[in-house]
Short mmCIF file of C-alpha atoms in Angstrom, two decimals:
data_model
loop_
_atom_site.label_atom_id
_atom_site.label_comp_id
_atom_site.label_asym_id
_atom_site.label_seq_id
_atom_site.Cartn_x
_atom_site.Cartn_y
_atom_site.Cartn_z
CA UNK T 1343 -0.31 -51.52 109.36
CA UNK T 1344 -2.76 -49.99 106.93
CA UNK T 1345 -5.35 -47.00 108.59
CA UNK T 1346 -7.95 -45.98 107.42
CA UNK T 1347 -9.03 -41.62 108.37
CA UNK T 1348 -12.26 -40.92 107.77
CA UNK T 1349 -12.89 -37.14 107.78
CA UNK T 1350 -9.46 -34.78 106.54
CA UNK T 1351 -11.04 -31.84 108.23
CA UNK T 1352 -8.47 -29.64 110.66
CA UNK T 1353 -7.81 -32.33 113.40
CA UNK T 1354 -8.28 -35.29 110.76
CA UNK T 1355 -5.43 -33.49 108.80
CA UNK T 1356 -3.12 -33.40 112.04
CA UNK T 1357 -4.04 -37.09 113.02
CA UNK T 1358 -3.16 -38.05 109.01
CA UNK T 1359 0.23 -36.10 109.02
CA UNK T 1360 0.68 -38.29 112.62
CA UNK T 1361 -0.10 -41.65 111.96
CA UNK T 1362 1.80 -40.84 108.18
CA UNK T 1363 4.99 -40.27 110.11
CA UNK T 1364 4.59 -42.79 112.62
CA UNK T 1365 7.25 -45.83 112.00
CA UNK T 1366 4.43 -48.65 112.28
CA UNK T 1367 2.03 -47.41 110.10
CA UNK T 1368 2.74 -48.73 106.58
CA UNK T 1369 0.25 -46.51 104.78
CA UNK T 1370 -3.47 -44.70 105.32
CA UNK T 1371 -6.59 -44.29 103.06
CA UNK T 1372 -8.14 -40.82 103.61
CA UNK T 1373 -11.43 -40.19 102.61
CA UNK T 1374 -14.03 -36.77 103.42
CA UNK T 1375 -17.35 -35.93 102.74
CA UNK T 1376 -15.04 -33.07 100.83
CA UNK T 1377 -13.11 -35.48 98.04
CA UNK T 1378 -11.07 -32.78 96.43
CA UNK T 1379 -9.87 -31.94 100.46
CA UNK T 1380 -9.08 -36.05 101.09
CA UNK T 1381 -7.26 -35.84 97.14
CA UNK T 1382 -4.97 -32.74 98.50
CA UNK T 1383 -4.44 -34.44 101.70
CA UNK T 1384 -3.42 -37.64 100.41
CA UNK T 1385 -1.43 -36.28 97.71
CA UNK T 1386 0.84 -34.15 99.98
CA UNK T 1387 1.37 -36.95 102.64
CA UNK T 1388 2.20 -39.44 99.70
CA UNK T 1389 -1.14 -41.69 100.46
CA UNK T 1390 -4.04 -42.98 98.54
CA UNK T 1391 -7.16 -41.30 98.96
CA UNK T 1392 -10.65 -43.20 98.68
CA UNK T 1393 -14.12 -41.68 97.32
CA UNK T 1394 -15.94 -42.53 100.19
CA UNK T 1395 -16.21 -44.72 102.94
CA UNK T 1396 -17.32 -47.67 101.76
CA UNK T 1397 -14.18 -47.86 99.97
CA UNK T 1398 -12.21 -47.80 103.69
CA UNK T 1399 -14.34 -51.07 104.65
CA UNK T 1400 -13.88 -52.96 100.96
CA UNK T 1401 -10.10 -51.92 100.28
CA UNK T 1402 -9.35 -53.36 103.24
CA UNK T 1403 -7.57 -52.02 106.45
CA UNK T 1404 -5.97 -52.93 110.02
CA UNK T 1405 -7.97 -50.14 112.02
CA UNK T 1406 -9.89 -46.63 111.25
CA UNK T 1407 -9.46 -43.26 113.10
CA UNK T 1408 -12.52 -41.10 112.97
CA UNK T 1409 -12.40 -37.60 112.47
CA UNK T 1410 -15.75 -36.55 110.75
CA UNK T 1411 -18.76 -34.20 112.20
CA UNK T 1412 -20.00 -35.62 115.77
CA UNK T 1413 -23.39 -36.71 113.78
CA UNK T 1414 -22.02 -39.25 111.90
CA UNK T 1415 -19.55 -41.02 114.68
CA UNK T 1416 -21.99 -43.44 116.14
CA UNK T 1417 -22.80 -44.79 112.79
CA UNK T 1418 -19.46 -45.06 111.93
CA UNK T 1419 -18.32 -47.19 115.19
CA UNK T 1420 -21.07 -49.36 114.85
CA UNK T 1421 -19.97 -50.25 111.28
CA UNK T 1422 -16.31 -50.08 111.96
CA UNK T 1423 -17.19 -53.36 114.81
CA UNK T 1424 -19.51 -55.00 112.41
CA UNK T 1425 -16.13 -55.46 110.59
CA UNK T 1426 -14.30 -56.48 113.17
CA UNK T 1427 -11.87 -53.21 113.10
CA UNK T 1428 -10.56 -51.48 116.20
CA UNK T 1429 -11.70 -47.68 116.01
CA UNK T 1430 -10.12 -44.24 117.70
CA UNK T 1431 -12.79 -41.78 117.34
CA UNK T 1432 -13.01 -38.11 118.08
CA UNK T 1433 -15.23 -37.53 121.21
CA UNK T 1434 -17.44 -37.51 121.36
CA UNK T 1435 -19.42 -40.78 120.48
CA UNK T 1436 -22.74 -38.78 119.86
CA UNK T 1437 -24.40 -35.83 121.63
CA UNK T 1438 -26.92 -37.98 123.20
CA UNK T 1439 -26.66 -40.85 125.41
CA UNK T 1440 -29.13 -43.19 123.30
CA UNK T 1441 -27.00 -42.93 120.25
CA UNK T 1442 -23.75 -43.48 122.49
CA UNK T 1443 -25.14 -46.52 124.31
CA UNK T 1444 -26.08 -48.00 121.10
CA UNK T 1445 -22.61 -47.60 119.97
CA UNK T 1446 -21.23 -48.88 122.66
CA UNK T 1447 -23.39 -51.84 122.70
CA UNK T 1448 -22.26 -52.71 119.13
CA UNK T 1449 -18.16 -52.35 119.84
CA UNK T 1450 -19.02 -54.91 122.97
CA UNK T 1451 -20.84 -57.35 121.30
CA UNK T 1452 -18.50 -57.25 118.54
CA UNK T 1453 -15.59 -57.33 121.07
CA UNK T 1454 -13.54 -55.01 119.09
CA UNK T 1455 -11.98 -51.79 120.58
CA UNK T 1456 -12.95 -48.08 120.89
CA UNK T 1457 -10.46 -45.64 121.93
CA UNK T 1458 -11.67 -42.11 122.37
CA UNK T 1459 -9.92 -39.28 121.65
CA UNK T 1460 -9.52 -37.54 125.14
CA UNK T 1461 -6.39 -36.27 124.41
CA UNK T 1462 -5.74 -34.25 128.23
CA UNK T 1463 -5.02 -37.49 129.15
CA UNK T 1464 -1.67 -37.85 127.32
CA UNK T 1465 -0.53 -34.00 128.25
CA UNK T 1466 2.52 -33.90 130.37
CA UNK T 1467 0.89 -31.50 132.71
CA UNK T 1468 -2.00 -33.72 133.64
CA UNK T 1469 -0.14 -36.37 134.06
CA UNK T 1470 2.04 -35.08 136.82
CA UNK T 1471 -1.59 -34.17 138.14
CA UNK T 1472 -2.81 -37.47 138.53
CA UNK T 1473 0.48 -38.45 139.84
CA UNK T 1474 0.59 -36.34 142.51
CA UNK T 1475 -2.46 -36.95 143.62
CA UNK T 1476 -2.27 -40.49 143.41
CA UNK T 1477 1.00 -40.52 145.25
CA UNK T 1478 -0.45 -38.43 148.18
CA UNK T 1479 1.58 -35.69 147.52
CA UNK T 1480 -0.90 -33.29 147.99
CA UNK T 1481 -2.66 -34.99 150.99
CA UNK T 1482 -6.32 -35.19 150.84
CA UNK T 1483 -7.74 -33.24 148.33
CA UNK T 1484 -10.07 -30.52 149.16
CA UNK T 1485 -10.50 -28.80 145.56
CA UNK T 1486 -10.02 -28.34 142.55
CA UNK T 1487 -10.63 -26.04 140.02
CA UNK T 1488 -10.72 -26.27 136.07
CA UNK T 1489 -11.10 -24.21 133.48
CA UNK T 1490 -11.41 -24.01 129.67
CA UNK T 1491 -11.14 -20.64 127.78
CA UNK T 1492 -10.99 -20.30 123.76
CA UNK T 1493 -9.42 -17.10 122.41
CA UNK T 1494 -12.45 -16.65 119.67
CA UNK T 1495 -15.90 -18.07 119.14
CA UNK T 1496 -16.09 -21.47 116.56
CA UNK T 1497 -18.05 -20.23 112.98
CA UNK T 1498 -21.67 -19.61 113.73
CA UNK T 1499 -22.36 -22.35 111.13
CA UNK T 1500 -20.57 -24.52 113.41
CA UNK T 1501 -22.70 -23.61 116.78
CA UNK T 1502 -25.86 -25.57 116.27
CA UNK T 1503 -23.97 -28.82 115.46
CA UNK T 1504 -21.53 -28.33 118.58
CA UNK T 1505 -24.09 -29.94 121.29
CA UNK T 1506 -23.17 -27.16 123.08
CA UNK T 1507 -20.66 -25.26 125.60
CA UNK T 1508 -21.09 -28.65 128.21
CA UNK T 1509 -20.94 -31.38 125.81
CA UNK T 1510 -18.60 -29.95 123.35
CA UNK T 1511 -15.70 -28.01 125.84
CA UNK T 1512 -16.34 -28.81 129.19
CA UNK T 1513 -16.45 -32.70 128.81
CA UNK T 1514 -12.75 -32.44 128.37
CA UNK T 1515 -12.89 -31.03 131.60
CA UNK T 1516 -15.46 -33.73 133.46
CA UNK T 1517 -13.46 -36.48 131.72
CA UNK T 1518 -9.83 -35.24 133.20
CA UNK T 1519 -11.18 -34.51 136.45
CA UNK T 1520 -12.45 -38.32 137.12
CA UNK T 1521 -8.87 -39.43 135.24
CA UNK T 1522 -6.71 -36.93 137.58
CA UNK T 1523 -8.71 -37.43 141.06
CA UNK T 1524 -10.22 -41.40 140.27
CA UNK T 1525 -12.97 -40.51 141.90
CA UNK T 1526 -16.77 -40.27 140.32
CA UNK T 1527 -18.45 -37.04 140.53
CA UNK T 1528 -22.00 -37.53 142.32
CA UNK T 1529 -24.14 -34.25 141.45
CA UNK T 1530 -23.67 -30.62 139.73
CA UNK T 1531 -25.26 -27.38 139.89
CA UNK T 1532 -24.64 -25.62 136.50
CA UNK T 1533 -25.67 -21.99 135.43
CA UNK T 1534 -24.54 -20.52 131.84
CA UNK T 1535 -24.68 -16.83 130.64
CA UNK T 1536 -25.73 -15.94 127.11
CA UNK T 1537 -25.25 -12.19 127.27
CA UNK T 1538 -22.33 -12.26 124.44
CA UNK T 1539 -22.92 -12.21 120.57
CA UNK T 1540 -26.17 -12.97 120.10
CA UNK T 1541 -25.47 -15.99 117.95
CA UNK T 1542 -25.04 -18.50 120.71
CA UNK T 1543 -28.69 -17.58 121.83
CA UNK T 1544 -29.89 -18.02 118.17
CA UNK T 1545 -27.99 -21.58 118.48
CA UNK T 1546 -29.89 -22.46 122.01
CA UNK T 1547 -26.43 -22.25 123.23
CA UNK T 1548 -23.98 -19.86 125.94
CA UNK T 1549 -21.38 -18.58 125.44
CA UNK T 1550 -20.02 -19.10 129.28
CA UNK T 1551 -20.72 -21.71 131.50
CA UNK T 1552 -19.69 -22.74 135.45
CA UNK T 1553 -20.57 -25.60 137.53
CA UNK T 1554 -20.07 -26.70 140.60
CA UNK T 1555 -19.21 -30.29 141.07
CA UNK T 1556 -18.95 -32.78 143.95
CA UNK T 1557 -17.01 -36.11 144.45
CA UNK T 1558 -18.01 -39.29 145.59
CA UNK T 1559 -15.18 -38.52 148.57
CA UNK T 1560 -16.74 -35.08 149.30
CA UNK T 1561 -14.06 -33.32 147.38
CA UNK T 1562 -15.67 -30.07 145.75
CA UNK T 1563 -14.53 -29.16 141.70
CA UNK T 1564 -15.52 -26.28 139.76
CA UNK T 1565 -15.41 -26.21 136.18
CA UNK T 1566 -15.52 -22.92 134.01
CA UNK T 1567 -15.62 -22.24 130.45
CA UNK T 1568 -16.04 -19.51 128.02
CA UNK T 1569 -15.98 -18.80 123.70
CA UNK T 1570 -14.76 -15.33 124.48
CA UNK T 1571 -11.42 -15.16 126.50
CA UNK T 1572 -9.78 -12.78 124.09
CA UNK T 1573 -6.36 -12.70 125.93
CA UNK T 1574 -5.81 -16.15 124.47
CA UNK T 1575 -6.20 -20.33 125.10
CA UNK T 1576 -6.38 -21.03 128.71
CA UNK T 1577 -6.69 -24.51 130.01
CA UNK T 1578 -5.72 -25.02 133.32
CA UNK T 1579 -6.46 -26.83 136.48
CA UNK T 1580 -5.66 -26.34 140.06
CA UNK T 1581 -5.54 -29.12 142.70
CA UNK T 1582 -5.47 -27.98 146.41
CA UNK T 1583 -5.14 -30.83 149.08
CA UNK T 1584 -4.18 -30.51 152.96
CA UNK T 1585 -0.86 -30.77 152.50
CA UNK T 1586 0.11 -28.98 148.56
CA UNK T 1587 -1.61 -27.65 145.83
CA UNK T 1588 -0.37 -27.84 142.06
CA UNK T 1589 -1.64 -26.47 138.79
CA UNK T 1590 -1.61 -28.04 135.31
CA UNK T 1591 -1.48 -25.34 132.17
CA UNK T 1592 0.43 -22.75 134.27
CA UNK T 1593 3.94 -21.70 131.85
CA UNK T 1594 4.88 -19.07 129.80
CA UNK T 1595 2.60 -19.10 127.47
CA UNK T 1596 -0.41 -18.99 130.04
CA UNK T 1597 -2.74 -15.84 128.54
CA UNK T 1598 -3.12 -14.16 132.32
CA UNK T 1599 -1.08 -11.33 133.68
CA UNK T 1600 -0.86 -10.42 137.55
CA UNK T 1601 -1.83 -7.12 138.93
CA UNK T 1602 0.76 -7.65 141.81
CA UNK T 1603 3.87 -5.54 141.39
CA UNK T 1604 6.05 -8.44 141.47
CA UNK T 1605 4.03 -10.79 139.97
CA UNK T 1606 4.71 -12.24 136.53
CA UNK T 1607 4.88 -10.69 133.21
CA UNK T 1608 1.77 -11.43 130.90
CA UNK T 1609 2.53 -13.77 127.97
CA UNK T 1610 4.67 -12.54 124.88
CA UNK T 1611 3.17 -15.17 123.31
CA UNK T 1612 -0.30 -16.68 124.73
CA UNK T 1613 -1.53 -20.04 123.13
CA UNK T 1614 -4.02 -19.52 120.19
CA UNK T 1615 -6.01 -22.94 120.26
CA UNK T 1616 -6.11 -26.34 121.35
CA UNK T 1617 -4.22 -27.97 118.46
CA UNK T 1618 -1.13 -25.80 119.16
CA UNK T 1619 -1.58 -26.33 123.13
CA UNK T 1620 -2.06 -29.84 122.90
CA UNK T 1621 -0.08 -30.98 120.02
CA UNK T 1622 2.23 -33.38 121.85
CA UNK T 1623 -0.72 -34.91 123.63
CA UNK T 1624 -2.74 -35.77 120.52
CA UNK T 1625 0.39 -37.08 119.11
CA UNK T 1626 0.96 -39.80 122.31
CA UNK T 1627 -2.62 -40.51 121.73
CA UNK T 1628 -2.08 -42.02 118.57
CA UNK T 1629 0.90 -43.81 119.20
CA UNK T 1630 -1.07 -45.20 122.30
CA UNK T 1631 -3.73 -46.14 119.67
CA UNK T 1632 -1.36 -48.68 117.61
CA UNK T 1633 -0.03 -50.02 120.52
CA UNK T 1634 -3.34 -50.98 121.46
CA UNK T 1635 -4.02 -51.95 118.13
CA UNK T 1636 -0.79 -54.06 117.93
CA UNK T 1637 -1.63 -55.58 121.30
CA UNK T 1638 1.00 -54.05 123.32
CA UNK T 1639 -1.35 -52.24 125.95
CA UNK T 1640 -4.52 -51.81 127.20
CA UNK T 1641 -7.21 -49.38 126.10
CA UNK T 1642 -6.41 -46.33 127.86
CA UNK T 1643 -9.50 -44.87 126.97
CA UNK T 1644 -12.73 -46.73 125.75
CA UNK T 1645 -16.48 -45.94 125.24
CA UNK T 1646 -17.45 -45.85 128.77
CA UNK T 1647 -15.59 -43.56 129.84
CA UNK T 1648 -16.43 -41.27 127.05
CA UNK T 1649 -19.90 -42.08 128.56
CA UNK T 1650 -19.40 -40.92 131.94
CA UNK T 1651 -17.82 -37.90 130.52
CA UNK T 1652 -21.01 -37.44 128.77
CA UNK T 1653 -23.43 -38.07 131.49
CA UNK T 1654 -21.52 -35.35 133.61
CA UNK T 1655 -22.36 -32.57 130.51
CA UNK T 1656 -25.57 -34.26 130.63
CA UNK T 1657 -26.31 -33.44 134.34
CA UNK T 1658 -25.07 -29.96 133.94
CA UNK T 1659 -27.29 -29.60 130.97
CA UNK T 1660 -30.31 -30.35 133.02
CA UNK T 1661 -29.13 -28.20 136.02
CA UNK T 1662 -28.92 -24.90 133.70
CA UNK T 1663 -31.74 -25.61 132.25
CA UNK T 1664 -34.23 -26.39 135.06
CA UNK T 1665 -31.92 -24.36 138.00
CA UNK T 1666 -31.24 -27.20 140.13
CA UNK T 1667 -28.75 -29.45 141.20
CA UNK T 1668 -29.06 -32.78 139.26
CA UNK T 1669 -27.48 -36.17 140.68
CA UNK T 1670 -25.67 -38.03 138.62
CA UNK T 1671 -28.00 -40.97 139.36
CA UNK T 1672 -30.76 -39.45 137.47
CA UNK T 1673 -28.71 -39.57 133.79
CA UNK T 1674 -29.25 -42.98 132.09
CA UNK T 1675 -26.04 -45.15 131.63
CA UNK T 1676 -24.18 -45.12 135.42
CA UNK T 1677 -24.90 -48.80 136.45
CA UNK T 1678 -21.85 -49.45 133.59
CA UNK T 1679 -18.91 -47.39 134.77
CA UNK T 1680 -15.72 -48.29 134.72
CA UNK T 1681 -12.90 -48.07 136.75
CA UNK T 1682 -9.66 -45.88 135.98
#
């Protein structure tokens, strides 16, 4: 199987060195908007580089993994069916829902296949989640809470391009909490604070965020996030039913110390970032990807459910903004959902 990456930035450089290594994948063609970057890339891994991506489409490959800047992923998917290529993309698709339902549109009238990269759903943790809520472990679940902290803020270059705190972090969050529960969530009420450095106001952006979030079976979620959470990553979420309650991202590594006397000890060594947390996880991604791609199993996660993800950060989005809860009914794209 021949890939083609397009983009070699941080996570395109893990994905290469993944897909390099994996035992079905026969070689890749890297190319970046950075050419000397894709050159060092490819020359360390031992594959060919391209000049640009035309050359991905003409040279001739089995799929393409896209790792570029968010702004250029819709075009890219639409191009990617046009040739009749199945695509795993970065989420998300684009940071509004026009461009995403036009990309969408294009991979199902092609009848090709979009996996997106939602990578929480291949993490061991949220797995046994979903499991034990499935299994009715946990009884009937009351709530749950979720949370997303990075250690430092992204480069200030960086901010304006992010589509901000909902659609760029918390998504992860509204996408795993429909995968874990299998329920829809029916309305928010979001607030944000932008009292920290003062470039996330220059960017239109904050710097944390909450929301409250309810189920279509009444069951109550909040979601937190925040750029500033010096102690370290923190991603973790908490499930409380009637009859158990688990957590997902609680170990040793967890940046939070108790102020019990017999509580825990903090962290000797608290995760950094998301690559290092979730490095197994975007790993099984992959290798989910060319099984799908070989026709060994189904998409595990397509377009529209990178949609609903999106519609959620959407919602919120309008909540902060206008300081009122916002049904899910009034963002654009629900009447296409899909089941988990």
């Amino acid at each position: 199987m021949r890939i083609g990456v397009i983009g070699t930035g941080r996570i395109g450089t893990i994905h290469a060195n993944t897909l390099s290594r994996h035992r079905e994948v026969g070689s890749l063609i890297l190319t970046d908007a950075d050419g000397a970057r894709a050159q060092e890339l490819a020359h360390r891994l031992g594959e060919t580089a391209a000049p640009g991506v035309d050359e991905i489409f003409k040279w001739g490959v089995d799929a393409v993994v896209i790792t570029t800047a968010t702004s250029a992923h819709a075009e890219l998917i639409g191009r990617a069916a046009r040739s009749g290529l199945p695509v795993f993309c970065e989420k998300p698709i684009a940071l509004d829902l026009p461009g995403t339902l036009h990309a969408i549109a294009e991979v199902e009238t092609a009848g090709t296949v979009l996996q997106m990269g939602f990578q929480r759903r291949f993490d061991a943790g949220y797995t046994g989640a979903r499991e034990a809520v499935r299994s009715g472990r946990l009884g009937r679940l009351h709530t749950v809470r979720a949370l997303t902290s990075d250690q430092a803020p992204p480069p200030v270059e960086w901010l304006p391009l992010s589509g901000g705190l909902y659609r760029d972090t918390l998504i992860h969050d509204f996408d795993i909490l429909r995968w874990v529960t299998g329920h829809e969530i029916v309305d928010v009420y979001a607030a944000g604070s932008d009292a920290g450095p003062p470039m996330f106001r220059a960017a239109g952006d904050v710097d944390t965020a909450a929301a409250v979030l309810t189920l279509d079976d009444g069951t109550l979620a909040t979601a937190t996030a925040t750029r500033l959470n010096g102690a370290g990553y923190d991603v973790r979420m908490e499930l409380a039913g009637e009859l158990d309650q688990v957590v997902v991202g609680l170990d040793d590594r967890t940046p939070i110390a108790s102020t019990e006397p017999t509580g825990p000890p903090a962290a000797d060594k608290p995760w950094t970032g998301f690559l290092e947390r979730f490095g197994p996880a975007y790993e099984a991604e992959l290798a989910a990807f060319i099984e799908v791609v070989r026709g060994e199993r189904a998409n595990p996660c397509d377009g529209r459910e990178a949609l609903q993800a999106l519609r959620v950060a959407e919602a919120c989005e309008v909540s902060r903004r206008e300081r009122r809860a916002v049904r899910l009914a009034e963002i654009p794209g629900g009447a296409s959902a899909t089941a988990f």
